Structures are given as C-alpha cells and as structure tokens.
CSV table of C-alpha atoms in Angstrom, one decimal:
chain,number,residue,atom,x,y,z
A,1,UNK,CA,7.5,-32.4,1.0
A,2,UNK,CA,4.0,-31.2,2.1
A,3,UNK,CA,3.9,-33.7,4.9
A,4,UNK,CA,7.3,-32.5,6.1
A,5,UNK,CA,6.2,-28.9,6.0
A,6,UNK,CA,3.0,-29.6,7.9
A,7,UNK,CA,5.0,-31.4,10.6
A,8,UNK,CA,7.3,-28.4,10.9
A,9,UNK,CA,4.4,-25.9,11.0
A,10,UNK,CA,2.7,-27.9,13.8
A,11,UNK,CA,6.0,-28.4,15.7
A,12,UNK,CA,6.6,-24.7,16.0
A,13,UNK,CA,3.0,-23.7,16.6
A,14,UNK,CA,2.5,-21.8,13.3
A,15,UNK,CA,0.0,-24.1,11.6
A,16,UNK,CA,-3.1,-22.1,12.6
A,17,UNK,CA,-3.5,-18.6,11.2
A,18,UNK,CA,-3.4,-16.1,14.1
A,19,UNK,CA,-1.8,-18.4,16.6
A,20,UNK,CA,1.3,-16.8,18.1
A,21,UNK,CA,3.9,-17.5,20.7
A,22,UNK,CA,4.1,-15.3,23.8
A,23,UNK,CA,5.8,-12.1,22.8
A,24,UNK,CA,8.8,-11.0,24.8
A,25,UNK,CA,8.1,-7.3,24.0
A,26,UNK,CA,4.9,-5.4,24.4
A,27,UNK,CA,3.2,-2.7,22.4
A,28,UNK,CA,4.9,0.1,24.3
A,29,UNK,CA,8.1,-0.9,22.4
A,30,UNK,CA,6.5,0.4,19.2
A,31,UNK,CA,7.0,4.1,18.6
A,32,UNK,CA,5.0,5.8,15.8
A,33,UNK,CA,7.4,7.7,13.5
A,34,UNK,CA,5.4,8.5,10.4
A,35,UNK,CA,1.6,8.7,9.9
A,36,UNK,CA,-0.7,9.6,7.0
A,37,UNK,CA,-4.4,10.4,7.0
A,38,UNK,CA,-4.9,9.5,3.4
A,39,UNK,CA,-1.9,7.5,1.9
A,40,UNK,CA,-1.3,3.7,1.8
A,41,UNK,CA,2.4,2.8,1.8
A,42,UNK,CA,4.0,-0.7,1.8
A,43,UNK,CA,7.5,0.0,2.9
A,44,UNK,CA,10.1,2.3,4.4
A,45,UNK,CA,13.8,2.9,3.8
A,46,UNK,CA,16.2,5.3,5.6
A,47,UNK,CA,19.4,6.8,4.4
A,48,UNK,CA,22.5,7.0,6.6
A,49,UNK,CA,21.8,10.7,7.1
A,50,UNK,CA,18.2,10.1,8.2
A,51,UNK,CA,16.1,10.7,5.0
A,52,UNK,CA,13.0,8.6,4.8
A,53,UNK,CA,11.3,7.2,1.7
A,54,UNK,CA,8.3,5.0,1.0
A,55,UNK,CA,6.6,3.4,-2.0
A,56,UNK,CA,2.9,4.2,-2.2
A,57,UNK,CA,0.0,2.2,-3.5
A,58,UNK,CA,-2.5,4.3,-5.4
A,59,UNK,CA,-6.1,3.7,-4.4
A,60,UNK,CA,-7.6,5.5,-7.4
A,61,UNK,CA,-6.7,5.0,-11.0
A,62,UNK,CA,-4.1,7.4,-12.4
A,63,UNK,CA,-4.1,9.4,-9.1
A,64,UNK,CA,-1.6,9.8,-6.4
A,65,UNK,CA,2.2,9.4,-6.0
A,66,UNK,CA,4.2,6.2,-6.3
A,67,UNK,CA,7.4,7.2,-4.5
A,68,UNK,CA,7.8,9.8,-1.9
A,69,UNK,CA,10.2,11.3,0.6
A,70,UNK,CA,8.8,12.1,4.1
A,71,UNK,CA,9.5,15.8,4.8
A,72,UNK,CA,8.0,17.5,7.9
A,73,UNK,CA,5.5,14.6,8.3
A,74,UNK,CA,4.3,14.8,4.7
A,75,UNK,CA,5.0,12.7,1.6
A,76,UNK,CA,6.6,14.7,-1.2
A,77,UNK,CA,6.8,13.2,-4.7
A,78,UNK,CA,10.4,11.9,-5.3
A,79,UNK,CA,12.6,12.4,-7.2
A,80,UNK,CA,10.1,14.8,-8.7
A,81,UNK,CA,6.5,15.2,-9.8
A,82,UNK,CA,7.1,14.1,-13.4
A,83,UNK,CA,8.3,10.6,-12.3
A,84,UNK,CA,5.1,10.3,-10.2
A,85,UNK,CA,2.7,11.7,-12.8
A,86,UNK,CA,2.2,8.6,-14.9
A,87,UNK,CA,-1.3,7.9,-16.2
A,88,UNK,CA,-2.9,5.6,-18.7
A,89,UNK,CA,-1.5,6.3,-22.1
A,90,UNK,CA,1.8,7.8,-21.0
A,91,UNK,CA,5.2,6.3,-21.7
A,92,UNK,CA,5.7,3.7,-18.9
A,93,UNK,CA,9.5,3.7,-19.4
A,94,UNK,CA,9.9,7.3,-18.2
A,95,UNK,CA,7.8,7.3,-15.1
A,96,UNK,CA,6.7,5.1,-12.2
A,97,UNK,CA,3.7,2.9,-13.2
A,98,UNK,CA,3.5,0.9,-10.0
A,99,UNK,CA,6.4,1.0,-7.5
A,100,UNK,CA,6.5,-2.1,-5.3
A,101,UNK,CA,9.8,-2.0,-3.4
A,102,UNK,CA,12.6,0.5,-2.5
A,103,UNK,CA,15.8,0.4,-0.5
A,104,UNK,CA,19.0,2.3,0.1
A,105,UNK,CA,21.7,0.4,-1.8
A,106,UNK,CA,25.2,-0.2,-0.5
A,107,UNK,CA,26.3,2.8,-2.6
A,108,UNK,CA,24.0,5.1,-0.7
A,109,UNK,CA,21.7,5.6,-3.7
A,110,UNK,CA,18.0,5.0,-3.5
A,111,UNK,CA,16.9,2.0,-5.6
A,112,UNK,CA,13.3,1.5,-6.8
A,113,UNK,CA,11.6,-1.4,-8.5
A,114,UNK,CA,8.7,-0.7,-10.7
A,115,UNK,CA,6.6,-3.7,-11.7
A,116,UNK,CA,5.3,-1.7,-14.6
A,117,UNK,CA,1.8,-3.1,-14.5
A,118,UNK,CA,-1.2,-0.8,-13.8
A,119,UNK,CA,-3.0,-3.1,-11.5
A,120,UNK,CA,-3.0,-6.3,-9.5
A,121,UNK,CA,-2.8,-9.2,-12.0
A,122,UNK,CA,-2.5,-6.9,-14.9
A,123,UNK,CA,0.2,-7.5,-17.6
A,124,UNK,CA,3.3,-5.3,-17.4
A,125,UNK,CA,3.3,-2.6,-20.0
A,126,UNK,CA,6.0,-2.5,-22.7
A,127,UNK,CA,9.0,-0.8,-21.1
A,128,UNK,CA,7.2,-0.6,-17.7
A,129,UNK,CA,9.2,-3.1,-15.6
A,130,UNK,CA,12.4,-1.5,-14.4
A,131,UNK,CA,14.9,-0.9,-11.6
A,132,UNK,CA,15.7,2.8,-11.1
A,133,UNK,CA,18.8,4.1,-9.3
A,134,UNK,CA,18.5,7.6,-7.9
A,135,UNK,CA,21.5,9.7,-6.7
A,136,UNK,CA,20.5,11.1,-3.3
A,137,UNK,CA,23.2,13.8,-3.5
A,138,UNK,CA,21.5,15.4,-6.6
A,139,UNK,CA,18.0,13.8,-6.3
A,140,UNK,CA,18.3,12.8,-9.9
A,141,UNK,CA,17.9,9.5,-11.6
A,142,UNK,CA,21.3,8.0,-12.2
A,143,UNK,CA,20.4,4.9,-14.2
A,144,UNK,CA,17.4,2.9,-15.3
A,145,UNK,CA,17.7,-0.9,-15.7
A,146,UNK,CA,15.0,-2.2,-18.0
A,147,UNK,CA,13.6,-5.6,-16.8
A,148,UNK,CA,11.3,-6.4,-19.7
A,149,UNK,CA,13.6,-8.9,-21.2
A,150,UNK,CA,13.2,-11.1,-18.2
A,151,UNK,CA,9.4,-10.8,-17.8
A,152,UNK,CA,6.2,-12.2,-19.3
A,153,UNK,CA,2.7,-11.0,-19.4
A,154,UNK,CA,2.1,-12.7,-16.0
A,155,UNK,CA,5.2,-11.1,-14.3
A,156,UNK,CA,5.0,-9.1,-11.1
A,157,UNK,CA,8.5,-7.9,-10.3
A,158,UNK,CA,8.3,-7.7,-6.5
A,159,UNK,CA,11.5,-7.0,-4.6
A,160,UNK,CA,15.3,-7.0,-4.8
A,161,UNK,CA,18.5,-7.4,-2.9
A,162,UNK,CA,22.2,-6.7,-3.6
A,163,UNK,CA,25.2,-9.0,-3.6
A,164,UNK,CA,28.4,-7.7,-5.0
A,165,UNK,CA,28.0,-7.2,-8.7
A,166,UNK,CA,24.6,-8.9,-8.8
A,167,UNK,CA,21.1,-7.8,-7.9
A,168,UNK,CA,18.5,-10.5,-7.2
A,169,UNK,CA,14.8,-9.9,-7.9
A,170,UNK,CA,11.7,-12.0,-7.2
A,171,UNK,CA,8.9,-12.4,-9.7
A,172,UNK,CA,5.7,-13.0,-7.8
A,173,UNK,CA,3.5,-13.4,-10.9
A,174,UNK,CA,5.6,-15.7,-13.1
A,175,UNK,CA,7.2,-17.7,-10.4
A,176,UNK,CA,11.0,-17.4,-10.5
A,177,UNK,CA,14.0,-15.3,-9.6
A,178,UNK,CA,15.9,-12.8,-11.8
A,179,UNK,CA,19.7,-12.2,-11.6
A,180,UNK,CA,20.8,-8.8,-12.8
A,181,UNK,CA,24.4,-7.9,-13.7
A,182,UNK,CA,24.8,-4.5,-12.1
A,183,UNK,CA,27.5,-3.4,-14.6
A,184,UNK,CA,26.1,-4.6,-17.9
A,185,UNK,CA,22.4,-4.7,-17.1
A,186,UNK,CA,22.2,-8.3,-18.3
A,187,UNK,CA,19.4,-10.4,-17.0
A,188,UNK,CA,18.9,-14.1,-16.3
A,189,UNK,CA,15.9,-16.0,-15.0
A,190,UNK,CA,16.8,-18.8,-12.5
A,191,UNK,CA,14.7,-21.4,-10.7
A,192,UNK,CA,12.1,-20.5,-13.2
A,193,UNK,CA,8.8,-22.2,-12.2
A,194,UNK,CA,10.6,-24.2,-9.5
A,195,UNK,CA,8.3,-25.4,-6.7
A,196,UNK,CA,10.2,-23.3,-4.2
A,197,UNK,CA,9.1,-20.1,-6.0
A,198,UNK,CA,5.5,-21.2,-6.3
A,199,UNK,CA,2.8,-20.3,-3.7
A,200,UNK,CA,1.3,-23.5,-2.3
A,201,UNK,CA,-1.7,-21.8,-0.8
A,202,UNK,CA,-3.7,-18.6,-1.3
A,203,UNK,CA,-2.7,-15.4,0.5
A,204,UNK,CA,-4.1,-14.7,4.0
A,205,UNK,CA,-4.3,-11.8,6.3
A,206,UNK,CA,-5.7,-11.5,9.8
A,207,UNK,CA,-6.8,-15.1,9.5
A,208,UNK,CA,-8.9,-14.5,6.3
A,209,UNK,CA,-8.2,-15.8,2.8
A,210,UNK,CA,-7.7,-12.8,0.5
A,211,UNK,CA,-9.1,-12.2,-3.0
A,212,UNK,CA,-8.1,-9.7,-5.7
A,213,UNK,CA,-10.3,-6.9,-7.1
A,214,UNK,CA,-12.0,-9.4,-9.4
A,215,UNK,CA,-12.8,-11.7,-6.5
A,216,UNK,CA,-10.2,-14.4,-7.5
A,217,UNK,CA,-8.1,-16.1,-4.8
A,218,UNK,CA,-4.7,-14.4,-4.5
A,219,UNK,CA,-1.5,-16.4,-5.0
A,220,UNK,CA,1.7,-14.3,-4.5
A,221,UNK,CA,4.6,-16.4,-5.7
A,222,UNK,CA,8.3,-15.6,-5.1
A,223,UNK,CA,8.3,-12.5,-2.9
A,224,UNK,CA,10.4,-12.0,0.2
A,225,UNK,CA,14.2,-12.4,-0.2
A,226,UNK,CA,17.4,-11.7,1.8
A,227,UNK,CA,21.1,-12.3,1.4
A,228,UNK,CA,23.3,-13.5,4.3
A,229,UNK,CA,25.9,-11.1,5.7
A,230,UNK,CA,28.8,-13.0,4.0
A,231,UNK,CA,26.9,-13.0,0.7
A,232,UNK,CA,27.1,-16.7,0.4
A,233,UNK,CA,23.4,-17.7,1.1
A,234,UNK,CA,20.2,-16.4,-0.6
A,235,UNK,CA,16.9,-16.8,1.3
A,236,UNK,CA,13.6,-16.5,-0.5
A,237,UNK,CA,9.9,-17.5,-0.2
A,238,UNK,CA,6.5,-17.2,-1.7
A,239,UNK,CA,4.4,-14.7,0.3
A,240,UNK,CA,2.8,-17.5,2.2
A,241,UNK,CA,6.1,-19.3,3.0
A,242,UNK,CA,8.0,-21.4,3.7
A,243,UNK,CA,11.5,-19.8,3.6
A,244,UNK,CA,14.0,-21.6,1.3
A,245,UNK,CA,17.7,-21.1,0.9
A,246,UNK,CA,20.4,-21.7,-1.8
A,247,UNK,CA,24.0,-20.8,-2.0
A,248,UNK,CA,24.5,-17.7,-4.1
A,249,UNK,CA,27.2,-19.3,-6.2
A,250,UNK,CA,24.5,-21.3,-7.9
A,251,UNK,CA,22.6,-18.2,-8.8
A,252,UNK,CA,25.7,-16.3,-10.0
A,253,UNK,CA,26.9,-19.2,-12.2
A,254,UNK,CA,25.5,-18.4,-15.6
A,255,UNK,CA,26.6,-21.8,-16.9
A,256,UNK,CA,24.6,-23.8,-14.3
A,257,UNK,CA,21.3,-25.3,-15.4
A,258,UNK,CA,18.1,-24.9,-13.4
A,259,UNK,CA,18.1,-28.6,-12.9
A,260,UNK,CA,21.5,-28.4,-11.2
A,261,UNK,CA,20.4,-25.4,-9.1
A,262,UNK,CA,17.3,-27.2,-7.9
A,263,UNK,CA,19.5,-29.9,-6.3
A,264,UNK,CA,20.8,-27.2,-3.9
A,265,UNK,CA,17.5,-25.7,-2.7
A,266,UNK,CA,17.0,-26.2,1.0
A,267,UNK,CA,14.1,-25.6,3.4
A,268,UNK,CA,15.3,-23.0,5.9
A,269,UNK,CA,12.3,-22.2,8.1
A,270,UNK,CA,8.6,-22.9,8.1
A,271,UNK,CA,7.4,-19.3,7.9
A,272,UNK,CA,3.8,-18.3,7.7
A,273,UNK,CA,2.1,-15.7,5.5
A,274,UNK,CA,4.5,-12.8,5.4
A,275,UNK,CA,4.2,-9.2,4.3
A,276,UNK,CA,7.9,-8.2,4.5
A,277,UNK,CA,11.3,-9.0,5.9
A,278,UNK,CA,14.6,-7.5,7.0
A,279,UNK,CA,18.0,-9.0,7.9
A,280,UNK,CA,20.6,-7.6,10.3
A,281,UNK,CA,24.4,-7.8,10.2
A,282,UNK,CA,24.4,-10.9,12.4
A,283,UNK,CA,22.2,-12.8,9.9
A,284,UNK,CA,19.0,-12.7,12.0
A,285,UNK,CA,15.9,-12.4,9.7
A,286,UNK,CA,12.8,-10.4,10.9
A,287,UNK,CA,9.6,-11.5,9.1
A,288,UNK,CA,6.0,-10.3,9.7
A,289,UNK,CA,3.2,-12.6,10.3
A,290,UNK,CA,0.1,-11.2,8.5
A,291,UNK,CA,-2.3,-13.5,10.3
A,292,UNK,CA,-0.8,-13.3,13.9
A,293,UNK,CA,0.0,-9.5,13.7
A,294,UNK,CA,3.5,-10.0,14.9
A,295,UNK,CA,7.1,-9.9,13.9
A,296,UNK,CA,9.0,-13.2,13.9
A,297,UNK,CA,12.7,-13.3,14.6
A,298,UNK,CA,14.7,-16.1,12.8
A,299,UNK,CA,18.2,-17.0,13.9
A,300,UNK,CA,20.7,-18.1,11.2
A,301,UNK,CA,19.9,-21.7,11.9
A,302,UNK,CA,16.2,-21.1,11.1
A,303,UNK,CA,14.9,-21.3,14.7
A,304,UNK,CA,12.1,-18.8,15.3
A,305,UNK,CA,10.7,-16.7,18.2
A,306,UNK,CA,8.3,-13.8,18.4
A,307,UNK,CA,9.9,-10.4,18.6
A,308,UNK,CA,6.7,-8.4,19.1
A,309,UNK,CA,3.0,-8.9,18.7
A,310,UNK,CA,0.5,-6.0,18.6
A,311,UNK,CA,-3.0,-5.5,17.1
A,312,UNK,CA,-1.7,-2.4,15.3
A,313,UNK,CA,0.7,-4.5,13.2
A,314,UNK,CA,-1.8,-5.1,10.4
A,315,UNK,CA,0.1,-6.4,7.3
A,316,UNK,CA,3.6,-5.3,8.1
A,317,UNK,CA,5.4,-5.0,4.8
A,318,UNK,CA,9.0,-4.2,3.9
A,319,UNK,CA,11.0,-3.3,7.1
A,320,UNK,CA,14.3,-1.5,7.5
A,321,UNK,CA,17.0,-1.5,10.1
A,322,UNK,CA,18.7,1.9,10.8
A,323,UNK,CA,22.2,2.8,11.8
A,324,UNK,CA,21.1,3.2,15.4
A,325,UNK,CA,19.7,-0.3,15.7
A,326,UNK,CA,16.1,0.5,15.2
A,327,UNK,CA,13.7,-1.7,13.2
A,328,UNK,CA,11.3,0.4,11.1
A,329,UNK,CA,7.9,-1.3,10.8
A,330,UNK,CA,5.3,-0.1,8.3
A,331,UNK,CA,1.8,-1.3,9.1
A,332,UNK,CA,0.7,-1.3,5.5
A,333,UNK,CA,-2.9,-2.7,6.0
A,334,UNK,CA,-2.6,-4.0,2.4
A,335,UNK,CA,-5.2,-6.8,3.2
A,336,UNK,CA,-7.8,-4.0,3.7
A,337,UNK,CA,-7.3,-2.4,0.3
A,338,UNK,CA,-9.6,-3.2,-2.7
A,339,UNK,CA,-6.8,-5.0,-4.5
A,340,UNK,CA,-6.7,-7.7,-1.7
A,341,UNK,CA,-10.2,-7.4,-0.4
A,342,UNK,CA,-12.2,-8.7,-3.4
A,343,UNK,CA,-12.7,-5.2,-4.8
A,344,UNK,CA,-14.7,-4.1,-1.9
A,345,UNK,CA,-14.4,-0.5,-0.7
A,346,UNK,CA,-11.2,0.3,1.2
A,347,UNK,CA,-11.3,-0.8,4.8
A,348,UNK,CA,-8.0,0.8,5.7
A,349,UNK,CA,-8.1,2.5,9.1
A,350,UNK,CA,-6.3,5.8,9.0
A,351,UNK,CA,-3.8,7.0,10.0
A,352,UNK,CA,-1.5,4.5,8.3
A,353,UNK,CA,1.6,4.3,10.5
A,354,UNK,CA,5.3,3.4,10.4
A,355,UNK,CA,6.6,2.3,13.8
A,356,UNK,CA,10.1,2.0,15.1
A,357,UNK,CA,11.3,-0.5,17.6
A,358,UNK,CA,14.8,-0.5,19.2
A,359,UNK,CA,16.3,-4.0,18.6
A,360,UNK,CA,20.0,-3.0,19.1
A,361,UNK,CA,21.0,-4.8,15.8
A,362,UNK,CA,23.4,-3.5,13.2
A,363,UNK,CA,22.1,-3.0,9.6
A,364,UNK,CA,23.4,-5.1,6.8
A,365,UNK,CA,24.7,-3.4,3.6
A,366,UNK,CA,25.5,-6.1,1.1
C-alpha cells in the first residue's frame, strides 16, 4: 500500500512538500471578502440569502468567541453571547467549548460541531461533544445532538456532512467515522481504527513539520470528508491524505461489520496535506494544499489539477461554494498558531482573510 501511494505521489508531482503544478489562475482571481485584525477563524459558510458565519479559534484560554456571524465586517457572537461565553468550570453541554466546523444544512439551518475539548489533544469534557442545529429564521438553537456516546478520551470530532437521514462525522483523535441518525440521534462508529482513517505521517504546513503546544508531533486522523452529488459515495481522508472512498450503503447498513466495510474502501486520489475541502454539484472536489499554498481541483475520477496558487493561501481550511458559483476560501493560518507551532507565540499575520474566487460551479446541498 505504501509503495503504491508513493508511486502515485511521484507520478502526479505531489511527493515533495511545496511543489505545485503551474496554476491556470493567478492571484488577481482572489477577492478579499472578510478580514479581521485580531481573530483566527478556520472556516466559512454562507446561507442562501447571503448571511456569513465562521468558527473561531480562541488564542487565549476562556476568552473570545467560538461561533460568529459577520455583520458589517465584524464578527458578532452567534446565536448569542451565552453560547459563546463558556469558560473552565461551566457546563459544557450548554455552550460552545471548541467549535471546529460549521455549515448550512440542506434544510437551511446552521449546523455546528463542537469537539467539546478545551485544547488540542485534550480529552472531551462530559457532555461537551455535540452537534448543534440553529434555526436561522429565529436565530435560536433548534436541537442539540449529544455525541459523547460515540467518543473516547482521545476523540476530536472534526467535521460532518449530510446524506439523507444520516450525518457522517470524522473523529480526528480516535481514528474513525461516526454515523448519526438525524431523526433518532442514534450513533454508530464505523471503520473504527481502520488504516484509511489513520494519519500515516505528521502534519505539515508551508513545508514544515508541525507540533502541538506541548511540542509533540501532530497527527490529525480522519478529517476531511465529502459526499458525492448522488449520495452514493463517501470520500474521506486523514489531514495528510490520501483521499479514500466507500459507497455510503456500507456506512448506512447498521448490520454490516467493519470487516465487511473494510473490503470496500478504495484509494480515490493521492492528496497531500490538506486543511479543508468543498464539493460542487458536478462532483468536483476542491482541496487545499497546506504546503504548496494552493487549491487542488479533483475530477470525479480522482484526476487532479491546480485551481489557484498564491502565497496568501496559508492553511486554507473549510471552504464553501455559494449560489452564484463563488468559492469562499478562508486563509486560516492555523499552522502559525501556538496549537500547531510547538506552543511558540502566535505567528499569525493579520489581517486574517476570507477570499472569494469565481469558479462558475453550482453548490451541492445533500
């Protein structure tokens, strides 16, 4: 397997951190849309009527917001101040401890995953891991899905995607996937500890191996994920790649064993270290290259090309495709934060920025 992967990496020119194909689009294609002189955010999502939201990464203990709406160029705590006011000792089930990913669901609501752990590598707090559904018509929490039953003290609930009555989540700490029944709230772990969910090398950014705030090498397991437009294929990878696929019927079948599921895992594309992805209605996947500072474009057959490369694209994280065919690109600079920089003082260069690039693609709403 490793020999095959190495051959694929070399064949497409992605074996060396920072190496990139000639980009068909230049930096003038990137339009700054949102900027902050003090906040670090690792994602962006946009409602059909144009409202913008981001998850934020606190740089000081017990200070700052976790989820915000961009209003007049400023981030306002969302859905309210109370949900963003959690501090050590508070009930982690009733506020955001550490939001990691958000997205507008197919129902138009804002969905938020909270890993429920107060720091990188820290154990989730009792009641902390959760998926929160927020009604954008009333700006009120509609439902909270507790995730603790599917987590361990090593879990890092990372991201999620919808597919009919199921929601799929990745666990980047305790390698595996979680299937959530949207109606009942029931949880199942699948491909638990399978090699396809385990990071095979430490995390890198801008060609440098990254360490956590205790100076240990960072391994981010099952992280990025997407669902095909027809809902039949699930794509997933550890943060450092490669990208695998499996038919969703094997995830949805509660009677199937993990041994049976493992027989149907396929290598889809030899991706590199990736901060975030997005998929359009045609099934094209967009993935950031945290070493090469570019966005890769993957056709449904797994072939790759470079969409854009620019020195400003430092650790692009969770992207979003809007109704007008624009790709929203948050340059999160996560590799410059203490949590990924060996605990050193923040090297983030402000302002942090979300760019938009017109790609003329239709958004996918599974």
